[in-house]
Amino acid sequence: MKVAFVGDVHGCVVHALGAVVLLQRHRQIQLDAVVQVGDLGAYPSPGRWDDSSRQFGAGHPAQSDFFRLLDRAPRVAESIQRALEEVPPVLFLSGNHEDHDWLAWLHETSGAAVTPVDPLSAYHHVACGHVADVGGLRTAFLGMIESPGVMDFDADAYDALMAAEPGSIDVLVTHEGPHGMSNDRHGKAQGSAKLSRLIERLQPPVHIGGHYHHENGPRSYGRTASYALGQLVEPKVSRWDPVRDNPQQQVMRGSVGLLDTATLDFEFVHDDWLADVSGDELDLAGLLTGDSPRPTTP
């Protein structure tokens, strides 16, 4: 079985489905599941955006696609519906840029640990601490980040996973990364010490996260191979690094990964066709509306 993983989306939900559709077509595979590692950008309205999302959204048009999905804007709805004819709905967990109160309300209303967040049921939020079968693998989900004074993991979810039997989890999916995974632009170590302790306790063969907007890994933590995905669609103009400007709103290499559930081999996708998923307009050059040819070779 094959499971696709998608990095931080920040509202670019049409691009995300476009990327996994093309992954499936070009690799000539059938995806059994798609998992997004948080910061989907799940807010019920632009008025609920946090300050950071509002700041980046001003120069990042595709970041508003999540609201067009909620409103069932005709072109978005058509693209999403066509994509769902080919690929599974996307499972996602909480990042640090979501409306956590709204997501909690959706779970309370549905009474389920996994609940759709949009009228087309394209994206399903997974509650923190939930363990599910994903592609035949026992997969644990832990959202949010460890940032003292700002945010922390859900205490009950973290404690429940810490209490799980070591070796009982095949894949741990988080938004955060383990401590020491990389350094920020000031040379300070990035990642969460609490997550490192959880990985050391559970020792899952695979850990996959996001949050830091750059490809990272594999890094070894005992028997665990840890990976972090890049941001799916970087802004038109980078706040920090002009080299990373993305004027055509293209999907970035290293923002999508593929897991083989039989071997547990994980691959960052760097294929040239990723750049085909681009543009401010939501037709995505016909990729989702059926106008583009379907490749017959990888």
CSV table of C-alpha atoms in Angstrom, one decimal:
chain,number,residue,atom,x,y,z
A,1,MET,CA,0.0,0.0,0.0
A,2,LYS,CA,1.0,3.6,-0.6
A,3,VAL,CA,0.3,6.6,1.7
A,4,ALA,CA,1.0,10.1,0.6
A,5,PHE,CA,2.0,12.8,3.2
A,6,VAL,CA,1.6,16.5,2.6
A,7,GLY,CA,3.4,19.3,4.3
A,8,ASP,CA,2.0,22.6,5.7
A,9,VAL,CA,-0.8,23.7,3.4
A,10,HIS,CA,-1.8,27.1,5.0
A,11,GLY,CA,-5.1,27.2,3.1
A,12,CYS,CA,-3.9,26.0,-0.3
A,13,VAL,CA,-6.3,23.0,-0.3
A,14,VAL,CA,-6.7,22.8,-4.1
A,15,HIS,CA,-3.0,22.7,-4.6
A,16,ALA,CA,-2.8,19.9,-2.1
A,17,LEU,CA,-5.3,17.7,-3.9
A,18,GLY,CA,-3.7,18.6,-7.2
A,19,ALA,CA,-0.3,17.4,-6.0
A,20,VAL,CA,-1.6,14.0,-4.8
A,21,VAL,CA,-3.6,13.5,-8.0
A,22,LEU,CA,-0.5,14.1,-10.1
A,23,LEU,CA,1.6,11.9,-7.7
A,24,GLN,CA,-0.8,9.1,-8.3
A,25,ARG,CA,-1.0,9.6,-12.1
A,26,HIS,CA,2.8,10.0,-12.7
A,27,ARG,CA,3.8,7.2,-10.4
A,28,GLN,CA,1.0,5.0,-11.7
A,29,ILE,CA,0.0,4.0,-8.2
A,30,GLN,CA,-3.2,3.9,-6.2
A,31,LEU,CA,-3.0,5.8,-3.0
A,32,ASP,CA,-4.6,4.1,0.0
A,33,ALA,CA,-4.6,7.2,2.2
A,34,VAL,CA,-3.5,10.8,2.2
A,35,VAL,CA,-2.3,12.5,5.5
A,36,GLN,CA,-1.5,16.2,6.0
A,37,VAL,CA,0.8,17.1,8.9
A,38,GLY,CA,-1.0,20.2,10.2
A,39,ASP,CA,-1.3,23.9,9.4
A,40,LEU,CA,-3.9,23.0,6.9
A,41,GLY,CA,-5.2,26.5,7.6
A,42,ALA,CA,-8.6,25.4,8.9
A,43,TYR,CA,-10.5,28.5,9.9
A,44,PRO,CA,-14.2,29.0,9.4
A,45,SER,CA,-13.8,32.5,8.1
A,46,PRO,CA,-11.1,35.0,7.3
A,47,GLY,CA,-12.1,37.0,10.4
A,48,ARG,CA,-10.9,34.0,12.5
A,49,TRP,CA,-7.4,34.0,11.0
A,50,ASP,CA,-4.6,34.5,13.5
A,51,ASP,CA,-2.3,37.5,13.0
A,52,SER,CA,0.4,35.5,11.2
A,53,SER,CA,-2.1,33.9,8.8
A,54,ARG,CA,-3.5,37.4,8.0
A,55,GLN,CA,-0.1,38.8,7.4
A,56,PHE,CA,1.0,36.0,5.1
A,57,GLY,CA,-2.4,35.8,3.4
A,58,ALA,CA,-2.0,39.3,2.0
A,59,GLY,CA,0.7,38.2,-0.4
A,60,HIS,CA,-0.4,34.6,-0.7
A,61,PRO,CA,-3.6,34.4,-2.7
A,62,ALA,CA,-4.0,30.6,-2.6
A,63,GLN,CA,-4.1,30.8,1.2
A,64,SER,CA,-7.8,31.8,0.9
A,65,ASP,CA,-8.8,28.6,-1.0
A,66,PHE,CA,-9.9,27.0,2.2
A,67,PHE,CA,-12.7,29.6,2.5
A,68,ARG,CA,-13.7,29.1,-1.1
A,69,LEU,CA,-13.9,25.3,-0.3
A,70,LEU,CA,-16.2,26.1,2.7
A,71,ASP,CA,-18.4,28.3,0.5
A,72,ARG,CA,-18.5,25.7,-2.3
A,73,ALA,CA,-17.3,28.3,-4.9
A,74,PRO,CA,-18.2,26.6,-8.2
A,75,ARG,CA,-14.7,26.3,-9.7
A,76,VAL,CA,-13.3,25.1,-6.4
A,77,ALA,CA,-16.1,22.6,-5.9
A,78,GLU,CA,-15.7,21.2,-9.4
A,79,SER,CA,-11.9,20.8,-8.9
A,80,ILE,CA,-12.3,19.2,-5.5
A,81,GLN,CA,-15.0,16.8,-6.6
A,82,ARG,CA,-13.0,15.6,-9.6
A,83,ALA,CA,-9.9,15.1,-7.4
A,84,LEU,CA,-12.0,13.0,-5.0
A,85,GLU,CA,-12.9,10.7,-7.9
A,86,GLU,CA,-9.2,9.7,-8.0
A,87,VAL,CA,-7.8,10.1,-4.5
A,88,PRO,CA,-9.0,9.5,-0.9
A,89,PRO,CA,-10.1,12.3,1.3
A,90,VAL,CA,-7.2,13.9,3.3
A,91,LEU,CA,-6.7,13.2,7.0
A,92,PHE,CA,-5.1,16.1,8.8
A,93,LEU,CA,-4.1,17.0,12.4
A,94,SER,CA,-3.9,20.3,14.2
A,95,GLY,CA,-1.0,22.7,13.5
A,96,ASN,CA,-0.4,25.9,15.3
A,97,HIS,CA,-2.3,27.8,12.6
A,98,GLU,CA,-5.8,26.4,12.9
A,99,ASP,CA,-9.0,27.5,14.7
A,100,HIS,CA,-8.7,25.0,17.5
A,101,ASP,CA,-12.0,26.0,19.1
A,102,TRP,CA,-13.9,25.5,15.8
A,103,LEU,CA,-12.2,22.1,15.3
A,104,ALA,CA,-13.1,21.0,18.8
A,105,TRP,CA,-16.7,22.1,18.2
A,106,LEU,CA,-16.9,20.0,15.0
A,107,HIS,CA,-15.7,16.9,16.9
A,108,GLU,CA,-18.2,17.6,19.7
A,109,THR,CA,-21.0,17.9,17.2
A,110,SER,CA,-20.1,14.8,15.3
A,111,GLY,CA,-19.1,12.7,18.3
A,112,ALA,CA,-16.2,11.3,16.3
A,113,ALA,CA,-12.4,11.4,16.6
A,114,VAL,CA,-12.2,11.9,12.8
A,115,THR,CA,-14.6,14.4,11.3
A,116,PRO,CA,-15.0,16.3,8.0
A,117,VAL,CA,-14.4,20.0,8.1
A,118,ASP,CA,-15.9,21.0,4.7
A,119,PRO,CA,-19.1,20.4,2.8
A,120,LEU,CA,-17.5,18.1,0.3
A,121,SER,CA,-15.8,16.0,3.0
A,122,ALA,CA,-12.5,16.4,1.2
A,123,TYR,CA,-10.6,17.1,4.5
A,124,HIS,CA,-11.1,15.2,7.7
A,125,HIS,CA,-9.6,16.4,11.0
A,126,VAL,CA,-8.1,13.8,13.3
A,127,ALA,CA,-8.3,14.5,17.1
A,128,CYS,CA,-5.0,14.8,19.0
A,129,GLY,CA,-4.0,11.5,20.6
A,130,HIS,CA,-6.2,9.4,18.2
A,131,VAL,CA,-4.7,6.1,16.9
A,132,ALA,CA,-6.1,4.8,13.7
A,133,ASP,CA,-5.4,2.2,11.0
A,134,VAL,CA,-3.9,4.1,8.0
A,135,GLY,CA,-2.9,1.9,5.1
A,136,GLY,CA,-2.7,-1.1,7.4
A,137,LEU,CA,-0.3,0.7,9.8
A,138,ARG,CA,-1.2,1.6,13.4
A,139,THR,CA,-0.8,5.4,13.2
A,140,ALA,CA,-0.9,7.9,16.0
A,141,PHE,CA,-1.7,11.6,15.6
A,142,LEU,CA,-0.4,14.4,17.8
A,143,GLY,CA,-1.1,17.9,16.7
A,144,MET,CA,0.0,21.4,17.8
A,145,ILE,CA,3.5,22.4,19.0
A,146,GLU,CA,5.6,22.9,22.1
A,147,SER,CA,6.2,26.6,22.4
A,148,PRO,CA,6.5,27.8,26.0
A,149,GLY,CA,4.1,30.6,26.8
A,150,VAL,CA,2.4,30.2,23.4
A,151,MET,CA,1.2,26.7,22.9
A,152,ASP,CA,1.7,23.1,24.0
A,153,PHE,CA,0.5,19.7,23.1
A,154,ASP,CA,-2.9,18.6,24.4
A,155,ALA,CA,-1.9,17.2,27.8
A,156,ASP,CA,-4.4,14.3,27.8
A,157,ALA,CA,-3.4,13.3,24.3
A,158,TYR,CA,0.3,13.5,25.1
A,159,ASP,CA,-0.1,11.5,28.3
A,160,ALA,CA,-2.2,8.8,26.5
A,161,LEU,CA,0.4,8.3,23.9
A,162,MET,CA,3.2,8.2,26.5
A,163,ALA,CA,1.3,5.5,28.2
A,164,ALA,CA,1.1,3.3,25.0
A,165,GLU,CA,3.1,0.2,24.9
A,166,PRO,CA,6.5,0.8,23.2
A,167,GLY,CA,6.5,-0.7,19.8
A,168,SER,CA,2.7,-0.6,19.5
A,169,ILE,CA,2.8,2.4,17.0
A,170,ASP,CA,4.0,2.0,13.4
A,171,VAL,CA,3.8,5.6,12.4
A,172,LEU,CA,3.7,8.7,14.5
A,173,VAL,CA,2.4,11.8,12.7
A,174,THR,CA,2.9,15.2,14.4
A,175,HIS,CA,3.0,18.8,13.3
A,176,GLU,CA,6.0,19.5,15.5
A,177,GLY,CA,9.5,18.1,15.1
A,178,PRO,CA,11.8,16.5,17.6
A,179,HIS,CA,14.4,18.6,19.4
A,180,GLY,CA,17.6,19.2,17.5
A,181,MET,CA,16.2,18.4,14.1
A,182,SER,CA,17.7,21.7,12.6
A,183,ASN,CA,18.7,25.2,13.6
A,184,ASP,CA,16.8,28.4,12.9
A,185,ARG,CA,18.2,31.4,11.1
A,186,HIS,CA,19.7,32.6,14.5
A,187,GLY,CA,21.4,29.2,15.1
A,188,LYS,CA,19.0,28.1,17.8
A,189,ALA,CA,18.0,24.4,17.8
A,190,GLN,CA,14.5,23.7,16.6
A,191,GLY,CA,12.1,21.1,17.7
A,192,SER,CA,10.4,19.8,20.8
A,193,ALA,CA,12.1,18.1,23.7
A,194,LYS,CA,8.7,16.6,24.8
A,195,LEU,CA,8.3,15.1,21.3
A,196,SER,CA,11.8,13.6,21.5
A,197,ARG,CA,10.8,11.9,24.8
A,198,LEU,CA,7.6,10.6,23.2
A,199,ILE,CA,9.6,9.2,20.2
A,200,GLU,CA,12.1,7.6,22.5
A,201,ARG,CA,9.3,6.0,24.5
A,202,LEU,CA,7.2,4.7,21.6
A,203,GLN,CA,10.1,4.0,19.2
A,204,PRO,CA,7.8,3.9,16.1
A,205,PRO,CA,9.7,2.9,12.9
A,206,VAL,CA,8.5,6.1,11.2
A,207,HIS,CA,7.8,9.6,12.4
A,208,ILE,CA,6.6,12.3,10.0
A,209,GLY,CA,6.0,16.0,10.8
A,210,GLY,CA,6.2,19.5,9.3
A,211,HIS,CA,6.0,23.0,10.8
A,212,TYR,CA,9.4,24.2,9.9
A,213,HIS,CA,8.7,24.7,6.2
A,214,HIS,CA,11.7,22.8,5.0
A,215,GLU,CA,12.5,19.2,4.1
A,216,ASN,CA,14.4,17.5,6.9
A,217,GLY,CA,15.5,13.9,7.4
A,218,PRO,CA,15.8,11.1,7.7
A,219,ARG,CA,17.2,11.6,11.2
A,220,SER,CA,17.6,8.6,13.5
A,221,TYR,CA,16.1,8.6,17.0
A,222,GLY,CA,16.8,5.1,18.2
A,223,ARG,CA,15.0,2.8,15.9
A,224,THR,CA,12.8,5.7,14.6
A,225,ALA,CA,13.5,7.4,11.2
A,226,SER,CA,12.1,10.9,11.5
A,227,TYR,CA,11.2,13.1,8.5
A,228,ALA,CA,9.8,16.7,8.1
A,229,LEU,CA,8.1,17.9,5.0
A,230,GLY,CA,8.4,21.4,3.6
A,231,GLN,CA,5.7,24.0,3.0
A,232,LEU,CA,3.4,23.0,0.1
A,233,VAL,CA,3.1,26.4,-1.5
A,234,GLU,CA,5.5,29.1,-0.4
A,235,PRO,CA,4.4,32.7,-0.5
A,236,LYS,CA,4.8,34.8,-3.7
A,237,VAL,CA,7.4,36.9,-1.7
A,238,SER,CA,9.3,35.3,1.1
A,239,ARG,CA,9.4,37.1,4.4
A,240,TRP,CA,12.9,36.0,5.1
A,241,ASP,CA,14.6,34.7,2.0
A,242,PRO,CA,14.1,36.3,-1.5
A,243,VAL,CA,15.7,33.1,-3.0
A,244,ARG,CA,12.5,31.3,-1.9
A,245,ASP,CA,10.1,33.7,-3.6
A,246,ASN,CA,7.3,31.8,-5.4
A,247,PRO,CA,5.6,34.2,-7.8
A,248,GLN,CA,3.7,31.4,-9.7
A,249,GLN,CA,2.4,29.8,-6.5
A,250,GLN,CA,3.9,26.5,-7.4
A,251,VAL,CA,4.0,23.4,-5.2
A,252,MET,CA,7.5,23.0,-3.8
A,253,ARG,CA,9.8,20.0,-4.0
A,254,GLY,CA,10.0,18.2,-0.7
A,255,SER,CA,6.6,19.2,0.5
A,256,VAL,CA,5.0,15.8,-0.5
A,257,GLY,CA,6.2,12.4,0.6
A,258,LEU,CA,5.3,8.8,-0.2
A,259,LEU,CA,5.4,5.9,2.3
A,260,ASP,CA,5.5,2.3,1.3
A,261,THR,CA,3.5,0.5,4.0
A,262,ALA,CA,5.2,-2.9,3.3
A,263,THR,CA,8.8,-1.7,3.6
A,264,LEU,CA,8.2,1.5,5.6
A,265,ASP,CA,10.5,3.3,3.1
A,266,PHE,CA,9.7,7.0,2.9
A,267,GLU,CA,10.5,9.2,-0.1
A,268,PHE,CA,10.5,13.0,-0.5
A,269,VAL,CA,9.0,13.8,-3.8
A,270,HIS,CA,11.2,16.0,-6.0
A,271,ASP,CA,9.6,15.3,-9.4
A,272,ASP,CA,9.6,18.1,-11.9
A,273,TRP,CA,5.8,17.8,-12.4
A,274,LEU,CA,5.2,19.3,-9.0
A,275,ALA,CA,5.8,22.7,-10.6
A,276,ASP,CA,2.8,22.0,-12.8
A,277,VAL,CA,0.5,22.5,-9.8
A,278,SER,CA,0.5,26.3,-9.8
A,279,GLY,CA,-1.4,29.5,-10.4
A,280,ASP,CA,-3.7,31.9,-8.6
A,281,GLU,CA,-6.7,30.7,-10.5
A,282,LEU,CA,-8.2,27.5,-9.3
A,283,ASP,CA,-8.4,25.6,-12.6
A,284,LEU,CA,-4.7,24.6,-12.0
A,285,ALA,CA,-4.1,24.4,-15.7
A,286,GLY,CA,-6.8,21.8,-16.1
A,287,LEU,CA,-5.1,19.3,-13.8
A,288,LEU,CA,-8.3,18.7,-11.8
A,289,THR,CA,-11.0,19.6,-14.3
A,290,GLY,CA,-10.0,16.8,-16.6
A,291,ASP,CA,-8.5,18.9,-19.4
A,292,SER,CA,-4.9,17.8,-18.9
A,293,PRO,CA,-3.5,14.5,-20.3
A,294,ARG,CA,-2.9,11.7,-17.9
A,295,PRO,CA,0.7,10.5,-18.0
A,296,THR,CA,1.3,6.9,-18.8
A,297,THR,CA,4.9,6.7,-17.7
A,298,PRO,CA,6.5,7.7,-14.4
